[in-house]
CSV table of C-alpha atoms and ligand atoms in Angstrom, one decimal:
chain,number,residue,atom,x,y,z
A,195,MET,CA,2.6,-77.8,112.1
A,196,LYS,CA,2.3,-78.6,115.8
A,197,SER,CA,3.4,-76.0,118.3
A,198,PHE,CA,4.0,-76.0,122.1
A,199,GLU,CA,4.6,-73.7,125.0
A,200,VAL,CA,7.8,-75.0,126.6
A,201,ASN,CA,8.5,-74.1,130.1
A,202,PHE,CA,12.2,-73.7,130.9
A,203,ASP,CA,12.5,-73.8,134.7
A,204,GLY,CA,15.4,-72.2,136.5
A,205,LEU,CA,17.5,-74.7,138.4
A,206,VAL,CA,18.1,-73.3,141.9
A,207,GLY,CA,21.8,-72.6,142.4
A,208,PRO,CA,24.0,-73.9,145.3
A,209,THR,CA,24.2,-70.5,147.0
A,210,HIS,CA,20.4,-70.0,147.5
A,211,ASN,CA,20.1,-67.8,150.5
A,212,TYR,CA,17.9,-65.2,152.2
A,213,GLY,CA,19.8,-62.0,151.8
A,214,GLY,CA,16.9,-59.5,152.2
A,215,LEU,CA,18.1,-57.9,149.0
A,216,SER,CA,14.8,-56.9,147.3
A,217,PHE,CA,13.2,-53.7,148.7
A,218,GLY,CA,9.6,-53.8,147.6
A,219,ASN,CA,9.4,-57.6,147.6
A,220,VAL,CA,7.6,-58.4,150.9
A,221,ALA,CA,8.9,-62.1,151.2
A,222,SER,CA,12.5,-61.2,150.6
A,223,GLN,CA,12.4,-58.5,153.2
A,224,SER,CA,10.6,-60.5,155.8
A,225,ASN,CA,12.7,-63.7,155.6
A,226,SER,CA,16.1,-61.9,155.5
A,227,GLN,CA,18.8,-63.6,157.5
A,228,GLN,CA,16.9,-66.9,157.9
A,229,ALA,CA,18.9,-70.0,157.2
A,230,SER,CA,18.1,-71.4,153.7
A,231,ASN,CA,18.3,-74.9,152.4
A,232,PRO,CA,19.7,-74.9,148.9
A,233,LYS,CA,19.4,-78.7,148.4
A,234,GLU,CA,15.7,-78.6,149.3
A,235,ALA,CA,15.2,-75.6,147.1
A,236,ALA,CA,16.7,-77.3,144.1
A,237,LEU,CA,14.9,-80.5,144.7
A,238,GLN,CA,11.5,-78.7,145.1
A,239,GLY,CA,12.1,-77.0,141.7
A,240,LEU,CA,13.1,-80.3,140.0
A,241,GLU,CA,10.0,-82.0,141.4
A,242,LYS,CA,7.8,-79.4,139.7
A,243,MET,CA,9.6,-79.8,136.4
A,244,LYS,CA,9.3,-83.6,136.6
A,245,ALA,CA,5.6,-83.4,137.5
A,246,LEU,CA,4.8,-81.2,134.5
A,247,MET,CA,6.8,-83.5,132.2
A,248,ASP,CA,4.9,-86.5,133.6
A,249,MET,CA,1.6,-84.6,132.8
A,250,GLY,CA,2.8,-84.4,129.1
A,251,PHE,CA,4.1,-80.9,128.9
A,252,VAL,CA,7.4,-80.2,127.2
A,253,GLN,CA,9.7,-79.1,130.0
A,254,GLY,CA,13.2,-77.6,129.9
A,255,VAL,CA,15.9,-76.5,132.4
A,256,LEU,CA,17.8,-73.3,132.6
A,257,ALA,CA,21.1,-73.5,134.4
A,258,PRO,CA,22.0,-71.4,137.5
A,259,GLN,CA,24.9,-68.9,137.6
A,260,GLU,CA,28.4,-68.8,139.1
A,261,ARG,CA,28.2,-67.4,142.6
A,262,PRO,CA,29.8,-65.7,144.4
A,263,ASP,CA,30.3,-63.5,141.4
A,264,VAL,CA,34.0,-62.7,142.1
A,265,ALA,CA,34.2,-60.6,138.9
A,266,ALA,CA,31.4,-58.3,140.2
A,267,LEU,CA,33.3,-57.9,143.5
A,268,ARG,CA,36.5,-57.1,141.6
A,269,SER,CA,34.7,-54.5,139.6
A,270,LEU,CA,33.9,-52.9,143.0
A,271,GLY,CA,37.5,-52.7,144.0
A,272,PHE,CA,38.2,-55.9,145.9
A,273,SER,CA,41.4,-57.5,144.8
A,274,GLY,CA,43.8,-60.4,145.3
A,275,THR,CA,43.2,-64.1,144.8
A,276,ASP,CA,39.5,-65.2,144.5
A,277,ALA,CA,39.6,-66.3,148.2
A,278,GLN,CA,41.1,-62.9,149.2
A,279,VAL,CA,38.4,-61.0,147.2
A,280,ILE,CA,35.7,-62.9,149.2
A,281,GLU,CA,37.5,-62.5,152.5
A,282,ARG,CA,37.9,-58.7,152.0
A,283,ALA,CA,34.3,-58.2,150.9
A,284,ALA,CA,33.1,-60.2,153.9
A,285,LYS,CA,35.2,-58.0,156.2
A,286,ASP,CA,34.5,-54.5,154.6
A,287,ALA,CA,31.2,-54.8,152.8
A,288,MET,CA,29.1,-57.8,153.8
A,289,PRO,CA,26.0,-56.6,151.9
A,290,LEU,CA,28.0,-56.6,148.7
A,291,LEU,CA,29.2,-60.2,149.3
A,292,VAL,CA,25.6,-61.2,150.0
A,293,ALA,CA,24.5,-59.6,146.7
A,294,SER,CA,27.3,-61.3,144.8
A,295,CYS,CA,26.2,-64.7,146.2
A,296,SER,CA,22.5,-64.4,145.4
A,297,ALA,CA,21.0,-67.4,143.5
A,298,SER,CA,18.4,-65.0,142.1
A,299,SER,CA,18.9,-66.2,138.5
A,300,MET,CA,16.6,-69.1,139.5
A,301,TRP,CA,13.6,-66.8,138.8
A,302,VAL,CA,14.0,-67.1,135.1
A,303,ALA,CA,10.7,-65.3,134.3
A,304,ASN,CA,13.1,-62.4,134.8
A,305,ALA,CA,15.8,-63.8,132.5
A,306,ALA,CA,14.5,-62.4,129.2
A,307,THR,CA,11.4,-61.4,127.2
A,308,VAL,CA,10.6,-63.9,124.5
A,309,SER,CA,8.6,-63.4,121.3
A,310,PRO,CA,7.6,-66.5,119.3
A,311,SER,CA,8.3,-66.6,115.6
A,312,ALA,CA,4.7,-66.2,114.6
A,313,ASP,CA,4.7,-62.6,116.1
A,314,THR,CA,8.1,-61.3,114.8
A,315,ALA,CA,8.9,-59.5,111.5
A,316,ASP,CA,11.7,-61.9,110.5
A,317,GLY,CA,9.9,-65.1,111.6
A,318,ARG,CA,12.5,-66.0,114.2
A,319,VAL,CA,12.0,-66.5,118.0
A,320,HIS,CA,13.4,-63.4,119.6
A,321,PHE,CA,15.0,-63.1,123.1
A,322,THR,CA,16.0,-59.9,124.9
A,323,ALA,CA,17.9,-60.6,128.1
A,324,ALA,CA,16.6,-58.4,131.0
A,325,ASN,CA,18.9,-55.9,132.4
A,326,LEU,CA,17.3,-56.2,135.9
A,327,ASN,CA,18.7,-52.9,136.6
A,328,CYS,CA,16.6,-52.1,139.7
A,329,LYS,CA,18.7,-54.3,142.1
A,330,PHE,CA,22.4,-54.8,142.0
A,331,HIS,CA,22.3,-58.5,142.8
A,332,ARG,CA,20.0,-59.0,139.7
A,333,SER,CA,21.8,-56.6,137.4
A,334,ILE,CA,24.8,-58.9,137.3
A,335,GLU,CA,22.8,-61.8,135.8
A,336,HIS,CA,22.4,-60.8,132.2
A,337,PRO,CA,25.8,-61.5,130.7
A,338,THR,CA,25.7,-65.1,131.8
A,339,THR,CA,22.0,-65.3,131.1
A,340,SER,CA,22.8,-64.3,127.5
A,341,ARG,CA,25.5,-67.0,127.2
A,342,VAL,CA,23.3,-69.7,128.6
A,343,LEU,CA,20.4,-68.7,126.4
A,344,GLY,CA,22.8,-68.6,123.4
A,345,ALA,CA,23.9,-72.2,124.2
A,346,MET,CA,20.3,-73.4,124.5
A,347,PHE,CA,18.9,-71.7,121.5
A,348,ALA,CA,22.0,-71.6,119.3
A,349,ASP,CA,20.5,-72.0,115.8
A,350,GLN,CA,20.6,-68.5,114.2
A,351,GLN,CA,18.1,-69.6,111.5
A,352,HIS,CA,15.4,-69.9,114.2
A,353,PHE,CA,16.6,-67.9,117.2
A,354,ALA,CA,17.6,-64.2,117.5
A,355,HIS,CA,19.3,-62.9,120.7
A,356,HIS,CA,19.4,-59.3,121.8
A,357,ALA,CA,21.7,-57.9,124.5
A,358,ALA,CA,20.1,-56.4,127.6
A,359,LEU,CA,18.8,-52.8,127.2
A,360,PRO,CA,21.1,-49.9,128.4
A,361,ALA,CA,21.8,-50.4,132.1
A,362,VAL,CA,20.0,-47.4,133.5
A,363,ALA,CA,16.8,-47.2,135.6
A,364,GLN,CA,15.1,-45.4,132.7
A,365,PHE,CA,15.2,-48.6,130.7
A,366,GLY,CA,14.6,-50.9,133.7
A,367,ASP,CA,13.5,-54.2,132.2
A,368,GLU,CA,12.5,-57.3,134.2
A,369,GLY,CA,11.8,-59.6,131.3
A,370,ALA,CA,8.8,-62.0,131.0
A,371,ALA,CA,7.5,-61.2,134.5
A,372,ASN,CA,5.9,-58.2,132.9
A,373,HIS,CA,5.0,-59.8,129.6
A,374,THR,CA,2.3,-62.2,128.6
A,375,ARG,CA,1.3,-63.5,125.2
A,376,PHE,CA,-2.3,-64.2,124.1
A,377,CYS,CA,-3.1,-66.3,121.1
A,378,ARG,CA,-5.6,-68.9,119.7
A,379,ASP,CA,-2.8,-71.4,119.1
A,380,TYR,CA,0.8,-71.1,120.2
A,381,GLY,CA,1.9,-71.4,116.5
A,382,GLU,CA,-0.4,-68.6,115.3
A,383,ALA,CA,0.3,-64.8,115.5
A,384,GLY,CA,-0.8,-63.5,118.9
A,385,VAL,CA,-1.0,-60.3,120.9
A,386,GLU,CA,1.9,-59.6,123.2
A,387,PHE,CA,0.9,-57.8,126.4
A,388,PHE,CA,3.6,-55.6,128.0
A,389,VAL,CA,2.9,-54.2,131.5
A,390,TYR,CA,5.0,-51.4,132.9
A,391,GLY,CA,5.1,-49.7,136.3
A,392,ARG,CA,6.0,-46.2,135.2
A,393,SER,CA,7.2,-44.0,132.4
A,394,ALA,CA,10.8,-42.7,132.6
A,395,PHE,CA,10.4,-40.0,130.1
A,396,ASP,CA,6.8,-38.7,130.5
A,397,SER,CA,5.9,-37.3,133.9
A,398,ARG,CA,2.1,-37.5,133.1
A,399,TYR,CA,2.1,-41.2,134.0
A,400,PRO,CA,1.5,-41.9,137.7
A,401,ALA,CA,4.1,-43.8,139.7
A,402,PRO,CA,4.2,-45.6,143.0
A,403,GLN,CA,5.3,-43.6,146.1
A,404,LYS,CA,6.8,-46.2,148.3
A,405,TYR,CA,8.4,-49.0,146.3
A,406,PRO,CA,10.2,-48.9,143.0
A,407,ALA,CA,8.4,-49.6,139.7
A,408,ARG,CA,11.0,-51.9,138.1
A,409,GLN,CA,9.7,-51.9,134.5
A,410,THR,CA,9.5,-48.8,132.4
A,411,LEU,CA,7.2,-48.1,129.5
A,412,GLU,CA,10.2,-47.1,127.4
A,413,ALA,CA,11.9,-50.5,128.2
A,414,SER,CA,8.9,-52.4,127.1
A,415,GLN,CA,8.6,-50.4,123.9
A,416,ALA,CA,12.2,-51.0,123.1
A,417,VAL,CA,11.8,-54.7,123.5
A,418,ALA,CA,8.8,-54.7,121.2
A,419,ARG,CA,10.8,-52.8,118.6
A,420,LEU,CA,13.8,-55.1,118.9
A,421,HIS,CA,11.6,-58.1,118.4
A,422,GLY,CA,9.9,-56.7,115.3
A,423,LEU,CA,6.4,-56.8,116.7
A,424,SER,CA,3.6,-55.1,114.8
A,425,GLU,CA,1.3,-52.4,116.2
A,426,GLU,CA,-1.6,-54.9,115.8
A,427,GLY,CA,0.3,-57.4,117.8
A,428,VAL,CA,1.0,-55.5,121.0
A,429,VAL,CA,-0.8,-53.9,123.9
A,430,PHE,CA,0.9,-51.8,126.5
A,431,ALA,CA,-0.7,-51.4,129.9
A,432,GLN,CA,0.2,-49.7,133.1
A,433,GLN,CA,0.3,-51.6,136.4
A,434,ASN,CA,-1.8,-49.9,139.2
A,435,PRO,CA,0.9,-48.0,141.2
A,436,SER,CA,-1.0,-48.6,144.4
A,437,VAL,CA,-0.5,-52.4,144.1
A,438,ILE,CA,3.2,-51.9,143.5
A,439,ASP,CA,3.2,-50.0,146.9
A,440,GLN,CA,1.5,-53.1,148.4
A,441,GLY,CA,4.3,-55.4,147.3
A,442,VAL,CA,3.4,-56.3,143.7
A,443,PHE,CA,7.0,-55.8,142.4
A,444,HIS,CA,6.3,-57.6,139.1
A,445,ASN,CA,3.0,-57.9,137.2
A,446,ASP,CA,3.2,-61.7,137.5
A,447,VAL,CA,2.4,-61.3,141.2
A,448,ILE,CA,-1.1,-60.1,140.3
A,449,ALA,CA,-2.0,-61.5,136.8
A,450,VAL,CA,-1.3,-64.4,134.6
A,451,GLY,CA,-2.3,-65.1,131.0
A,452,ASN,CA,-2.3,-68.1,128.6
A,453,GLY,CA,-4.0,-68.8,125.3
A,454,GLU,CA,-7.1,-66.6,125.1
A,455,LEU,CA,-7.4,-66.0,128.9
A,456,LEU,CA,-6.2,-63.3,131.3
A,457,PHE,CA,-6.6,-64.2,135.0
A,458,HIS,CA,-6.0,-61.1,137.1
A,459,HIS,CA,-6.9,-59.3,140.2
A,460,GLN,CA,-9.5,-56.5,140.0
A,461,ASP,CA,-6.9,-53.9,141.1
A,462,ALA,CA,-4.0,-55.1,138.9
A,463,PHE,CA,-4.1,-52.4,136.2
A,464,LEU,CA,-4.9,-48.8,135.4
A,465,ASN,CA,-7.6,-48.1,132.9
A,466,THR,CA,-8.6,-51.7,133.0
A,467,GLU,CA,-11.7,-51.5,130.8
A,468,ALA,CA,-9.9,-49.7,127.9
A,469,MET,CA,-7.0,-52.2,128.1
A,470,LEU,CA,-9.3,-55.2,128.0
A,471,ASP,CA,-11.2,-53.7,125.0
A,472,GLU,CA,-7.9,-53.3,123.2
A,473,LEU,CA,-6.9,-56.9,123.9
A,474,ARG,CA,-10.3,-58.1,122.8
A,475,ARG,CA,-10.2,-56.1,119.6
A,476,LYS,CA,-6.6,-57.0,118.6
A,477,LEU,CA,-7.2,-60.7,119.4
A,478,ALA,CA,-10.4,-60.8,117.4
A,479,ALA,CA,-8.5,-59.5,114.4
A,480,ARG,CA,-6.3,-62.6,114.8
A,481,GLY,CA,-9.3,-64.9,115.0
A,482,ALA,CA,-9.0,-65.3,118.8
A,483,LYS,CA,-11.7,-64.9,121.4
A,484,PHE,CA,-10.2,-63.1,124.4
A,485,GLU,CA,-11.6,-63.8,127.8
A,486,SER,CA,-10.7,-62.3,131.2
A,487,ILE,CA,-11.3,-63.5,134.7
A,488,SER,CA,-11.1,-60.6,137.2
A,489,VAL,CA,-10.8,-61.7,140.9
A,490,PRO,CA,-12.8,-59.3,143.0
A,491,ARG,CA,-11.1,-57.6,145.9
A,492,ASP,CA,-13.9,-58.4,148.3
A,493,GLN,CA,-13.1,-62.1,147.8
A,494,VAL,CA,-9.3,-61.9,147.5
A,495,THR,CA,-7.4,-58.8,148.7
A,496,VAL,CA,-4.2,-57.5,147.2
A,497,ASP,CA,-2.5,-58.5,150.4
A,498,ASP,CA,-3.9,-62.1,150.0
A,499,ALA,CA,-2.5,-62.1,146.4
A,500,VAL,CA,0.9,-61.0,147.6
A,501,ARG,CA,1.1,-63.5,150.5
A,502,SER,CA,-0.4,-66.5,148.7
A,503,TYR,CA,1.0,-65.8,145.2
A,504,LEU,CA,-2.3,-66.9,143.7
A,505,PHE,CA,-1.5,-65.1,140.4
A,506,ASN,CA,2.1,-66.2,140.3
A,507,SER,CA,0.7,-69.5,139.0
A,508,GLN,CA,1.3,-71.4,135.8
A,509,LEU,CA,-1.8,-71.4,133.6
A,510,LEU,CA,-1.4,-74.4,131.3
A,511,SER,CA,-3.5,-75.6,128.3
A,512,ARG,CA,-4.4,-79.2,128.3
A,513,ALA,CA,-5.1,-81.4,125.3
A,514,ASP,CA,-8.9,-81.2,125.9
A,515,GLY,CA,-8.8,-77.4,125.7
A,516,SER,CA,-9.3,-76.8,129.4
A,517,MET,CA,-6.7,-75.1,131.6
A,518,LEU,CA,-4.8,-76.2,134.7
A,519,LEU,CA,-3.5,-73.8,137.3
A,520,ILE,CA,-0.3,-74.7,139.1
A,521,VAL,CA,-0.2,-72.8,142.5
A,522,PRO,CA,2.1,-72.8,145.5
A,523,GLU,CA,1.2,-74.4,148.8
A,524,GLU,CA,0.7,-71.0,150.2
A,525,CYS,CA,-2.6,-70.7,148.3
A,526,ARG,CA,-4.1,-73.7,150.1
A,527,ALA,CA,-3.0,-72.1,153.4
A,528,ASN,CA,-5.0,-69.0,152.8
A,529,PRO,CA,-8.7,-69.7,153.4
A,530,ARG,CA,-10.0,-66.9,151.1
A,531,VAL,CA,-7.8,-67.8,148.2
A,532,TRP,CA,-8.5,-71.5,148.6
A,533,SER,CA,-12.2,-71.1,148.7
A,534,TYR,CA,-12.0,-68.8,145.6
A,535,LEU,CA,-10.1,-71.4,143.8
A,536,GLN,CA,-12.6,-74.1,144.6
A,537,GLY,CA,-15.4,-71.9,143.4
A,538,LEU,CA,-13.4,-71.2,140.2
A,539,THR,CA,-12.8,-74.8,139.2
A,540,SER,CA,-16.3,-76.0,140.0
A,541,ALA,CA,-17.8,-73.1,138.0
A,542,GLY,CA,-17.2,-74.9,134.7
A,543,GLY,CA,-15.2,-72.1,133.1
A,544,ALA,CA,-11.8,-72.4,131.4
A,545,ILE,CA,-9.8,-73.2,134.5
A,546,ARG,CA,-10.8,-76.7,135.6
A,547,GLU,CA,-8.1,-78.0,137.9
A,548,VAL,CA,-5.7,-76.7,140.4
A,549,LYS,CA,-2.4,-78.5,141.4
A,550,VAL,CA,-0.5,-77.5,144.4
A,551,PHE,CA,3.3,-77.5,144.8
A,552,ASP,CA,5.6,-77.0,147.7
A,553,LEU,CA,8.1,-74.3,146.6
A,554,LYS,CA,8.6,-72.8,150.0
A,555,GLN,CA,12.4,-72.3,149.7
A,556,SER,CA,11.8,-70.1,146.6
A,557,MET,CA,8.6,-68.6,147.9
A,558,GLN,CA,10.4,-67.2,151.0
A,559,ASN,CA,12.3,-65.0,148.6
A,560,GLY,CA,9.2,-64.0,146.6
A,561,GLY,CA,9.5,-66.5,143.8
A,562,GLY,CA,6.5,-68.7,143.0
A,563,PRO,CA,5.8,-71.2,140.2
A,564,ALA,CA,5.5,-68.5,137.5
A,565,CYS,CA,8.8,-66.8,138.6
A,566,LEU,CA,10.6,-70.1,138.2
A,567,ARG,CA,9.8,-70.6,134.5
A,568,LEU,CA,10.5,-68.9,131.2
A,569,ARG,CA,7.9,-69.7,128.6
A,570,VAL,CA,9.0,-70.2,125.0
A,571,ALA,CA,6.4,-71.0,122.4
A,572,LEU,CA,8.0,-73.1,119.7
A,573,ASN,CA,6.8,-75.0,116.6
A,574,GLU,CA,8.1,-78.5,116.0
A,575,THR,CA,11.0,-77.4,113.8
A,576,GLU,CA,12.1,-74.8,116.4
A,577,LEU,CA,11.8,-77.3,119.2
A,578,ALA,CA,14.0,-79.7,117.2
A,579,ALA,CA,16.6,-76.9,116.9
A,580,VAL,CA,16.8,-76.4,120.7
A,581,ASN,CA,19.9,-77.9,122.4
A,582,PRO,CA,18.4,-81.3,123.4
A,583,GLY,CA,20.6,-81.4,126.6
A,584,VAL,CA,18.2,-78.9,128.3
A,585,ILE,CA,15.0,-80.7,127.6
A,586,MET,CA,13.7,-82.6,130.7
A,587,SER,CA,13.4,-86.4,130.6
A,588,ALA,CA,13.2,-89.1,133.2
A,589,PRO,CA,17.0,-89.9,132.9
A,590,LEU,CA,17.9,-86.1,133.1
A,591,TYR,CA,15.7,-85.7,136.2
A,592,ASP,CA,17.5,-88.6,137.9
A,593,THR,CA,20.9,-87.2,136.9
A,594,LEU,CA,20.0,-83.7,138.1
A,595,THR,CA,18.6,-84.9,141.5
A,596,GLY,CA,21.8,-87.0,141.9
A,597,TRP,CA,23.9,-84.0,141.0
A,598,VAL,CA,22.0,-81.8,143.6
A,599,ASN,CA,22.4,-84.4,146.3
A,600,LYS,CA,26.1,-84.7,145.6
A,601,HIS,CA,27.0,-81.0,145.5
A,602,TYR,CA,24.5,-78.9,147.5
A,603,ARG,CA,24.5,-78.0,151.2
A,604,ASP,CA,21.4,-78.3,153.2
A,605,ALA,CA,21.8,-75.2,155.3
A,606,LEU,CA,23.3,-71.8,154.4
A,607,ARG,CA,23.6,-68.7,156.6
A,608,GLU,CA,25.1,-65.4,155.9
A,609,SER,CA,28.3,-66.3,157.7
A,610,ASP,CA,28.7,-69.3,155.3
A,611,LEU,CA,28.9,-67.0,152.3
A,612,ALA,CA,32.4,-65.9,153.5
A,613,ASP,CA,33.7,-69.4,153.2
A,614,PRO,CA,36.0,-69.6,150.1
A,615,GLN,CA,35.2,-73.3,149.9
A,616,LEU,CA,31.7,-72.4,148.8
A,617,LEU,CA,33.0,-70.8,145.6
A,618,LEU,CA,35.0,-74.0,144.9
A,619,GLU,CA,32.0,-76.2,145.5
A,620,CYS,CA,29.9,-74.0,143.3
A,621,ARG,CA,32.4,-74.1,140.4
A,622,THR,CA,32.9,-77.9,140.7
A,623,ALA,CA,29.1,-78.4,140.6
A,624,LEU,CA,28.6,-76.0,137.7
A,625,ASP,CA,31.4,-77.5,135.6
A,626,GLU,CA,29.7,-80.8,135.9
A,627,LEU,CA,26.3,-79.3,135.1
A,628,THR,CA,27.5,-77.7,131.8
A,629,GLN,CA,28.5,-81.2,130.8
A,630,ILE,CA,25.2,-82.7,131.9
A,631,LEU,CA,23.2,-80.1,130.0
A,632,LYS,CA,25.7,-79.9,127.1
A,633,LEU,CA,26.0,-76.2,127.3
A,634,GLY,CA,29.7,-75.9,126.6
A,635,SER,CA,31.6,-73.1,128.4
A,636,VAL,CA,29.2,-70.4,129.7
A,637,TYR,CA,30.6,-69.4,133.1
A,638,PRO,CA,33.2,-66.8,133.8
A,639,PHE,CA,35.5,-69.4,135.5
A,640,GLN,CA,35.3,-71.5,132.3
A,641,ILE,CA,36.0,-68.8,129.8
A,642,ASN,CA,38.5,-66.5,131.5
B,192,SUG,O1,13.7,-60.0,142.0
B,192,SUG,N1,13.8,-62.1,144.8
B,192,SUG,C1,13.4,-61.9,143.4
B,192,SUG,C2,12.1,-62.6,143.2
B,192,SUG,C3,11.8,-62.6,141.7
B,192,SUG,C4,10.4,-63.1,141.5
B,192,SUG,N2,10.2,-63.1,140.1
B,192,SUG,C5,9.0,-62.9,139.5
B,192,SUG,N3,8.0,-62.3,140.1
B,192,SUG,N4,8.9,-63.1,138.2
B,192,SUG,C6,13.3,-60.4,143.1
B,192,SUG,O2,12.9,-59.6,144.0
B,192,SUG,C7,15.4,-61.9,146.7
B,192,SUG,C8,16.8,-62.3,147.0
B,192,SUG,C9,17.1,-62.1,148.4
B,192,SUG,O3,16.6,-61.3,149.1
B,192,SUG,O4,18.0,-62.9,148.9
B,192,SUG,C10,15.1,-61.8,145.2
B,192,SUG,O5,15.9,-61.3,144.5
């Protein structure tokens, strides 16, 4: 049976703004308070989706969330009508209003961890929504994420959904941003690679000193258990704490994997050799030939990686067996990164081509091509069981660009977030979107 890796990209929501909300994420911190352009952000994302579809990849769309999150503000003690809740939060606690307005659900690599059916004990595709417990503005995403994923992957014969892990830092879970799957073919059993930043229960593991490690070992282990993965089908590895302290807040800022290949920076992990050996051994047992490309620090520094997002790229398998790397424009702007990439593609190895996309609106908040997509490996039967409303097509692309042009603003500043009209605009747009994507009722304003 044929199998695919389907990329579901997060559609940028109408409140995309630069709130400076993510301590440890260099771009989010340095672009705080700049004016954003939600319309441009959403169109940039859609253009990438369309380009991948045109190249022959199966592409999906993941809907944004209702923002401002009035219910979150109510849970923090703001009361009255929805407009009064917003007005009171703006007056007394602007940072909380900003957090409740974040369009951060666009970075769907953090929506969930996904294990394909070939890896799981019950032969279903498993999803665990990420609790995103490290940042308030992200911790409020998972209830809606679960409803949206449930509406996209509704067939219980093929899809199993797990609620987010307990909402405490000890089980901090950031989803697929710290998870990669290696395999010979998407439909065959593979090895799932979980990367954590610290252990919450064992003080022998080192931890970063300056910035938070968002993913814990114990969270990764819990997800592997929930999904019914076997010992032979998993490898756990620790991120190098010193790179977290240099701004690598998720592992997908310093490594990306696909098929039998791991593309990573030399300084990405702790105990790298032992970890690579384990991957090689476990993949060999599944008939796969693991390969890694380590980018040396004397060619590309960790700082270059953080600024260019070289590793926050999409590594895609093409029909001829070679791979394509989708990188953000910022890679071309960095002479060391660009010259590395040119050497890489001309060397005749697995990665043959690089394609560059302008994702500046998202990049300025620390979200590159890989952050914007959730990978779901599916066989033909499972793909046929996905809600067809969320699979990208030329007509859907046209409908969605029209929808963005109709509903989105082209400038948003902090002061605009206090405008109760923004909430109405957002709800009107999302109500229409759920009809376009055939999701049913998934937003709080639709179900309460
Ligand atoms: O969680 N930025 C996101 C970026 C997430 C990137 N995702 C992956 N690497 N997979 C974060 O830090 C910034 C929001 C703001 O400051 O307005 C933000 O949430």
